[in-house]
PDB file of C-alpha atoms and ligand atoms in Angstrom:
ATOM      1  CA  UNK E   1     -50.836 -75.846  16.974  1.00 50.00           C
ATOM      2  CA  UNK E   2     -47.325 -76.667  18.110  1.00 64.00           C
ATOM      3  CA  UNK E   3     -46.809 -79.621  20.478  1.00 85.00           C
ATOM      4  CA  UNK E   4     -46.448 -78.576  24.080  1.00 93.00           C
ATOM      5  CA  UNK E   5     -44.746 -80.533  26.820  1.00 93.00           C
ATOM      6  CA  UNK E   6     -46.803 -81.674  29.795  1.00 94.00           C
ATOM      7  CA  UNK E   7     -46.591 -78.658  32.126  1.00 92.00           C
ATOM      8  CA  UNK E   8     -47.371 -75.981  29.533  1.00 95.00           C
ATOM      9  CA  UNK E   9     -50.103 -78.200  28.007  1.00 95.00           C
ATOM     10  CA  UNK E  10     -51.806 -78.427  31.415  1.00 95.00           C
ATOM     11  CA  UNK E  11     -51.421 -74.706  31.872  1.00 96.00           C
ATOM     12  CA  UNK E  12     -53.031 -74.105  28.444  1.00 96.00           C
ATOM     13  CA  UNK E  13     -56.034 -76.169  29.626  1.00 95.00           C
ATOM     14  CA  UNK E  14     -56.263 -74.032  32.746  1.00 95.00           C
ATOM     15  CA  UNK E  15     -56.309 -70.893  30.572  1.00 96.00           C
ATOM     16  CA  UNK E  16     -59.119 -72.365  28.480  1.00 95.00           C
ATOM     17  CA  UNK E  17     -61.101 -73.074  31.649  1.00 95.00           C
ATOM     18  CA  UNK E  18     -60.656 -69.416  32.562  1.00 95.00           C
ATOM     19  CA  UNK E  19     -61.949 -68.378  29.153  1.00 94.00           C
ATOM     20  CA  UNK E  20     -58.640 -67.203  27.716  1.00 93.00           C
ATOM     21  CA  UNK E  21     -57.932 -68.583  24.257  1.00 86.00           C
ATOM     22  CA  UNK E  22     -54.371 -67.307  24.135  1.00 76.00           C
ATOM     23  CA  UNK E  23     -51.838 -69.726  22.717  1.00 84.00           C
ATOM     24  CA  UNK E  24     -49.147 -70.920  25.067  1.00 96.00           C
ATOM     25  CA  UNK E  25     -45.775 -70.813  23.341  1.00 97.00           C
ATOM     26  CA  UNK E  26     -42.853 -72.992  24.242  1.00 97.00           C
ATOM     27  CA  UNK E  27     -39.691 -71.275  23.129  1.00 97.00           C
ATOM     28  CA  UNK E  28     -36.432 -72.895  22.023  1.00 96.00           C
ATOM     29  CA  UNK E  29     -34.562 -70.346  24.173  1.00 97.00           C
ATOM     30  CA  UNK E  30     -34.826 -69.684  27.905  1.00 98.00           C
ATOM     31  CA  UNK E  31     -37.581 -67.323  29.069  1.00 98.00           C
ATOM     32  CA  UNK E  32     -36.516 -67.690  32.712  1.00 98.00           C
ATOM     33  CA  UNK E  33     -36.010 -63.964  33.244  1.00 98.00           C
ATOM     34  CA  UNK E  34     -37.984 -61.030  31.868  1.00 98.00           C
ATOM     35  CA  UNK E  35     -34.991 -59.958  29.749  1.00 98.00           C
ATOM     36  CA  UNK E  36     -34.610 -63.446  28.299  1.00 98.00           C
ATOM     37  CA  UNK E  37     -38.338 -63.678  27.610  1.00 98.00           C
ATOM     38  CA  UNK E  38     -38.346 -60.313  25.803  1.00 98.00           C
ATOM     39  CA  UNK E  39     -35.324 -61.349  23.719  1.00 98.00           C
ATOM     40  CA  UNK E  40     -36.856 -64.728  22.851  1.00 98.00           C
ATOM     41  CA  UNK E  41     -40.176 -63.143  21.834  1.00 98.00           C
ATOM     42  CA  UNK E  42     -38.725 -60.039  20.189  1.00 98.00           C
ATOM     43  CA  UNK E  43     -41.036 -57.836  22.257  1.00 98.00           C
ATOM     44  CA  UNK E  44     -40.553 -54.881  24.543  1.00 98.00           C
ATOM     45  CA  UNK E  45     -39.217 -55.684  28.041  1.00 98.00           C
ATOM     46  CA  UNK E  46     -42.117 -53.624  29.417  1.00 98.00           C
ATOM     47  CA  UNK E  47     -44.580 -56.133  27.880  1.00 98.00           C
ATOM     48  CA  UNK E  48     -43.238 -59.004  29.996  1.00 98.00           C
ATOM     49  CA  UNK E  49     -45.196 -59.781  33.146  1.00 98.00           C
ATOM     50  CA  UNK E  50     -43.051 -60.686  36.135  1.00 98.00           C
ATOM     51  CA  UNK E  51     -45.003 -62.882  38.587  1.00 98.00           C
ATOM     52  CA  UNK E  52     -43.247 -62.162  41.863  1.00 98.00           C
ATOM     53  CA  UNK E  53     -43.984 -63.891  45.152  1.00 98.00           C
ATOM     54  CA  UNK E  54     -43.625 -61.942  48.354  1.00 98.00           C
ATOM     55  CA  UNK E  55     -44.104 -63.187  51.897  1.00 98.00           C
ATOM     56  CA  UNK E  56     -45.913 -61.176  54.531  1.00 96.00           C
ATOM     57  CA  UNK E  57     -43.490 -61.177  57.426  1.00 95.00           C
ATOM     58  CA  UNK E  58     -46.026 -61.394  60.235  1.00 95.00           C
ATOM     59  CA  UNK E  59     -48.791 -63.425  58.591  1.00 95.00           C
ATOM     60  CA  UNK E  60     -46.460 -65.705  56.566  1.00 96.00           C
ATOM     61  CA  UNK E  61     -48.881 -65.328  53.654  1.00 96.00           C
ATOM     62  CA  UNK E  62     -47.862 -65.564  50.003  1.00 98.00           C
ATOM     63  CA  UNK E  63     -48.653 -62.466  47.977  1.00 98.00           C
ATOM     64  CA  UNK E  64     -48.399 -62.447  44.197  1.00 98.00           C
ATOM     65  CA  UNK E  65     -47.418 -59.199  42.501  1.00 98.00           C
ATOM     66  CA  UNK E  66     -47.631 -58.855  38.728  1.00 98.00           C
ATOM     67  CA  UNK E  67     -45.328 -56.124  37.491  1.00 98.00           C
ATOM     68  CA  UNK E  68     -43.853 -55.068  34.172  1.00 98.00           C
ATOM     69  CA  UNK E  69     -40.450 -56.431  33.186  1.00 98.00           C
ATOM     70  CA  UNK E  70     -39.330 -52.811  32.915  1.00 97.00           C
ATOM     71  CA  UNK E  71     -40.172 -52.097  36.553  1.00 97.00           C
ATOM     72  CA  UNK E  72     -39.282 -53.358  39.983  1.00 96.00           C
ATOM     73  CA  UNK E  73     -41.565 -53.527  42.989  1.00 97.00           C
ATOM     74  CA  UNK E  74     -41.077 -50.867  45.620  1.00 97.00           C
ATOM     75  CA  UNK E  75     -41.453 -52.976  48.763  1.00 96.00           C
ATOM     76  CA  UNK E  76     -42.398 -50.067  50.993  1.00 94.00           C
ATOM     77  CA  UNK E  77     -45.195 -49.072  48.595  1.00 96.00           C
ATOM     78  CA  UNK E  78     -46.330 -52.696  48.529  1.00 97.00           C
ATOM     79  CA  UNK E  79     -46.272 -52.861  52.330  1.00 96.00           C
ATOM     80  CA  UNK E  80     -48.446 -49.750  52.470  1.00 96.00           C
ATOM     81  CA  UNK E  81     -50.918 -51.281  50.004  1.00 96.00           C
ATOM     82  CA  UNK E  82     -51.088 -54.581  51.910  1.00 94.00           C
ATOM     83  CA  UNK E  83     -50.907 -53.013  55.343  1.00 95.00           C
ATOM     84  CA  UNK E  84     -48.123 -55.356  56.403  1.00 95.00           C
ATOM     85  CA  UNK E  85     -44.360 -55.699  56.013  1.00 96.00           C
ATOM     86  CA  UNK E  86     -43.344 -57.952  53.122  1.00 96.00           C
ATOM     87  CA  UNK E  87     -40.153 -59.557  51.914  1.00 97.00           C
ATOM     88  CA  UNK E  88     -39.128 -61.332  48.711  1.00 97.00           C
ATOM     89  CA  UNK E  89     -39.923 -65.028  49.067  1.00 98.00           C
ATOM     90  CA  UNK E  90     -37.213 -67.669  48.980  1.00 98.00           C
ATOM     91  CA  UNK E  91     -37.259 -70.297  46.236  1.00 98.00           C
ATOM     92  CA  UNK E  92     -38.579 -73.021  48.528  1.00 98.00           C
ATOM     93  CA  UNK E  93     -41.478 -70.845  49.724  1.00 98.00           C
ATOM     94  CA  UNK E  94     -42.346 -70.007  46.097  1.00 98.00           C
ATOM     95  CA  UNK E  95     -42.474 -73.675  45.137  1.00 98.00           C
ATOM     96  CA  UNK E  96     -44.470 -74.658  48.237  1.00 98.00           C
ATOM     97  CA  UNK E  97     -47.107 -71.956  47.835  1.00 98.00           C
ATOM     98  CA  UNK E  98     -47.464 -71.910  44.041  1.00 98.00           C
ATOM     99  CA  UNK E  99     -46.466 -75.367  42.834  1.00 97.00           C
ATOM    100  CA  UNK E 100     -43.989 -73.773  40.419  1.00 97.00           C
ATOM    101  CA  UNK E 101     -40.292 -72.996  40.446  1.00 97.00           C
ATOM    102  CA  UNK E 102     -38.913 -69.472  40.107  1.00 97.00           C
ATOM    103  CA  UNK E 103     -38.525 -68.581  36.438  1.00 97.00           C
ATOM    104  CA  UNK E 104     -41.749 -70.336  35.459  1.00 98.00           C
ATOM    105  CA  UNK E 105     -44.255 -69.061  38.033  1.00 98.00           C
ATOM    106  CA  UNK E 106     -47.416 -68.165  36.105  1.00 98.00           C
ATOM    107  CA  UNK E 107     -49.932 -65.493  37.142  1.00 98.00           C
ATOM    108  CA  UNK E 108     -52.741 -68.074  37.627  1.00 98.00           C
ATOM    109  CA  UNK E 109     -53.139 -71.812  38.116  1.00 96.00           C
ATOM    110  CA  UNK E 110     -51.341 -72.155  41.434  1.00 97.00           C
ATOM    111  CA  UNK E 111     -51.866 -74.986  43.901  1.00 96.00           C
ATOM    112  CA  UNK E 112     -53.867 -72.556  46.054  1.00 94.00           C
ATOM    113  CA  UNK E 113     -55.503 -69.211  45.326  1.00 94.00           C
ATOM    114  CA  UNK E 114     -53.118 -66.317  45.977  1.00 97.00           C
ATOM    115  CA  UNK E 115     -53.907 -62.753  46.931  1.00 97.00           C
ATOM    116  CA  UNK E 116     -52.845 -60.942  43.773  1.00 98.00           C
ATOM    117  CA  UNK E 117     -51.891 -57.370  42.925  1.00 98.00           C
ATOM    118  CA  UNK E 118     -51.229 -56.047  39.427  1.00 98.00           C
ATOM    119  CA  UNK E 119     -49.211 -52.918  38.849  1.00 98.00           C
ATOM    120  CA  UNK E 120     -50.995 -50.316  36.733  1.00 98.00           C
ATOM    121  CA  UNK E 121     -48.083 -49.934  34.274  1.00 98.00           C
ATOM    122  CA  UNK E 122     -49.056 -53.293  32.769  1.00 98.00           C
ATOM    123  CA  UNK E 123     -52.283 -51.659  31.548  1.00 98.00           C
ATOM    124  CA  UNK E 124     -50.273 -49.449  29.148  1.00 98.00           C
ATOM    125  CA  UNK E 125     -49.947 -52.275  26.623  1.00 98.00           C
ATOM    126  CA  UNK E 126     -52.415 -53.910  24.234  1.00 97.00           C
ATOM    127  CA  UNK E 127     -50.861 -57.308  24.922  1.00 97.00           C
ATOM    128  CA  UNK E 128     -48.472 -58.629  27.561  1.00 98.00           C
ATOM    129  CA  UNK E 129     -46.604 -61.915  27.957  1.00 98.00           C
ATOM    130  CA  UNK E 130     -46.403 -63.962  31.160  1.00 98.00           C
ATOM    131  CA  UNK E 131     -44.824 -67.230  32.236  1.00 98.00           C
ATOM    132  CA  UNK E 132     -46.797 -70.399  31.523  1.00 98.00           C
ATOM    133  CA  UNK E 133     -45.357 -72.742  34.133  1.00 97.00           C
ATOM    134  CA  UNK E 134     -41.820 -73.448  32.968  1.00 98.00           C
ATOM    135  CA  UNK E 135     -38.700 -71.363  32.189  1.00 98.00           C
ATOM    136  CA  UNK E 136     -39.327 -71.769  28.435  1.00 98.00           C
ATOM    137  CA  UNK E 137     -43.102 -71.303  28.244  1.00 98.00           C
ATOM    138  CA  UNK E 138     -45.015 -68.040  27.908  1.00 98.00           C
ATOM    139  CA  UNK E 139     -48.476 -66.886  26.913  1.00 98.00           C
ATOM    140  CA  UNK E 140     -49.883 -63.608  25.663  1.00 97.00           C
ATOM    141  CA  UNK E 141     -52.875 -61.968  27.250  1.00 97.00           C
ATOM    142  CA  UNK E 142     -54.683 -58.643  27.182  1.00 97.00           C
ATOM    143  CA  UNK E 143     -54.013 -56.838  30.468  1.00 98.00           C
ATOM    144  CA  UNK E 144     -57.756 -56.548  31.160  1.00 97.00           C
ATOM    145  CA  UNK E 145     -58.095 -60.339  30.808  1.00 97.00           C
ATOM    146  CA  UNK E 146     -55.106 -60.800  33.111  1.00 98.00           C
ATOM    147  CA  UNK E 147     -56.846 -58.682  35.742  1.00 98.00           C
ATOM    148  CA  UNK E 148     -60.029 -60.726  35.309  1.00 98.00           C
ATOM    149  CA  UNK E 149     -58.505 -64.210  35.497  1.00 98.00           C
ATOM    150  CA  UNK E 150     -56.266 -63.375  38.454  1.00 98.00           C
ATOM    151  CA  UNK E 151     -58.921 -61.311  40.306  1.00 98.00           C
ATOM    152  CA  UNK E 152     -56.017 -58.924  40.854  1.00 98.00           C
ATOM    153  CA  UNK E 153     -56.328 -55.613  42.566  1.00 98.00           C
ATOM    154  CA  UNK E 154     -54.787 -52.941  40.323  1.00 98.00           C
ATOM    155  CA  UNK E 155     -52.294 -50.886  42.315  1.00 98.00           C
ATOM    156  CA  UNK E 156     -49.316 -48.548  41.903  1.00 97.00           C
ATOM    157  CA  UNK E 157     -46.321 -50.358  43.397  1.00 98.00           C
ATOM    158  CA  UNK E 158     -43.698 -49.980  40.667  1.00 97.00           C
ATOM    159  CA  UNK E 159     -40.430 -48.216  41.257  1.00 90.00           C
ATOM    160  CA  UNK E 160     -38.084 -46.845  38.648  1.00 69.00           C
ATOM    161  CA  UNK E 161     -36.112 -49.539  36.913  1.00 65.00           C
ATOM    162  CA  UNK E 162     -32.705 -50.405  38.267  1.00 62.00           C
ATOM    163  CA  UNK E 163     -30.103 -51.756  35.877  1.00 61.00           C
ATOM    164  CA  UNK E 164     -30.262 -55.433  36.815  1.00 58.00           C
ATOM    165  CA  UNK E 165     -31.153 -58.338  34.577  1.00 56.00           C
ATOM    166  CA  UNK E 166     -34.405 -59.542  36.048  1.00 60.00           C
TER     167      UNK E 166
HETATM  168  N1  LIG Z 201     -40.370 -66.477  32.932  1.00 79.68           N
HETATM  169  C1  LIG Z 201     -39.972 -65.165  33.326  1.00 79.68           C
HETATM  170  C2  LIG Z 201     -40.626 -64.085  32.494  1.00 79.68           C
HETATM  171  S1  LIG Z 201     -42.341 -64.209  32.368  1.00 79.68           S
HETATM  172  C3  LIG Z 201     -40.224 -65.009  34.799  1.00 79.68           C
HETATM  173  O1  LIG Z 201     -40.750 -65.885  35.457  1.00 79.68           O
HETATM  174  N2  LIG Z 201     -39.832 -63.851  35.304  1.00 79.68           N
HETATM  175  S2  LIG Z 201     -40.103 -63.433  36.811  1.00 79.68           S
HETATM  176  O2  LIG Z 201     -39.537 -62.138  36.949  1.00 79.68           O
HETATM  177  O3  LIG Z 201     -41.488 -63.565  37.130  1.00 79.68           O
HETATM  178  O4  LIG Z 201     -39.399 -64.491  37.701  1.00 79.68           O
HETATM  179  C4  LIG Z 201     -38.072 -64.428  37.916  1.00 79.68           C
HETATM  180  C5  LIG Z 201     -37.924 -63.619  39.176  1.00 79.68           C
HETATM  181  O5  LIG Z 201     -37.597 -64.428  40.236  1.00 79.68           O
HETATM  182  C6  LIG Z 201     -36.849 -62.575  39.021  1.00 79.68           C
HETATM  183  O6  LIG Z 201     -37.453 -61.307  38.962  1.00 79.68           O
HETATM  184  C7  LIG Z 201     -36.015 -62.688  40.257  1.00 79.68           C
HETATM  185  O7  LIG Z 201     -35.969 -61.479  40.965  1.00 79.68           O
HETATM  186  C8  LIG Z 201     -36.715 -63.718  41.065  1.00 79.68           C
HETATM  187  N3  LIG Z 201     -35.736 -64.635  41.613  1.00 79.68           N
HETATM  188  C9  LIG Z 201     -34.751 -65.224  40.946  1.00 79.68           C
HETATM  189  N4  LIG Z 201     -34.030 -65.989  41.785  1.00 79.68           N
HETATM  190  C10 LIG Z 201     -34.590 -65.872  43.007  1.00 79.68           C
HETATM  191  C11 LIG Z 201     -34.334 -66.417  44.286  1.00 79.68           C
HETATM  192  N5  LIG Z 201     -33.332 -67.266  44.477  1.00 79.68           N
HETATM  193  N6  LIG Z 201     -35.135 -66.100  45.309  1.00 79.68           N
HETATM  194  C12 LIG Z 201     -36.173 -65.268  45.127  1.00 79.68           C
HETATM  195  N7  LIG Z 201     -36.461 -64.713  43.936  1.00 79.68           N
HETATM  196  C13 LIG Z 201     -35.690 -64.993  42.890  1.00 79.68           C
END
């Protein structure tokens, strides 16, 4: 197995604890955005898992939404699902609540458990790729395993893709 640097190596241990034997891959190129990750891996953009942090406006709670790289989150649909207004979290909030910086936020292994939603479009693929803690590390996982390890609620919150590079 290839040598991993400290962060991704720790994340790989966390995956093992969760019963996922997927190999964490550290790429020579950036995987900071979904488009970069898809290019680095040579996979479909739709197979990349974006791990997006939202903030509930009233409760100030962090909410993690896992959505395909080919989709964006419709915030009004998400608000209806959660029952509260939400906004995209700022970088500082993301780091404080997850322990990771934007571009490397993984779907599990945060400093505290996060309420997690997974958009149903991710279930269309046999295998998907998500961030593994840094902007160059990714891991592959079956969508059903991703649902299990994140205890995510499967929901429909995706909106049609807009032509932006995230
Ligand atoms: N490693 C990749 C692919 S797995 C990754 O983490 N992608 S991501 O989509 O989950 O995380 C990047 C996301 O962070 C982008 O979708 C982008 O919308 C968001 N983002 C980038 N900069 C900021 C910022 N300053 N504040 C809030 N969100 C941001």
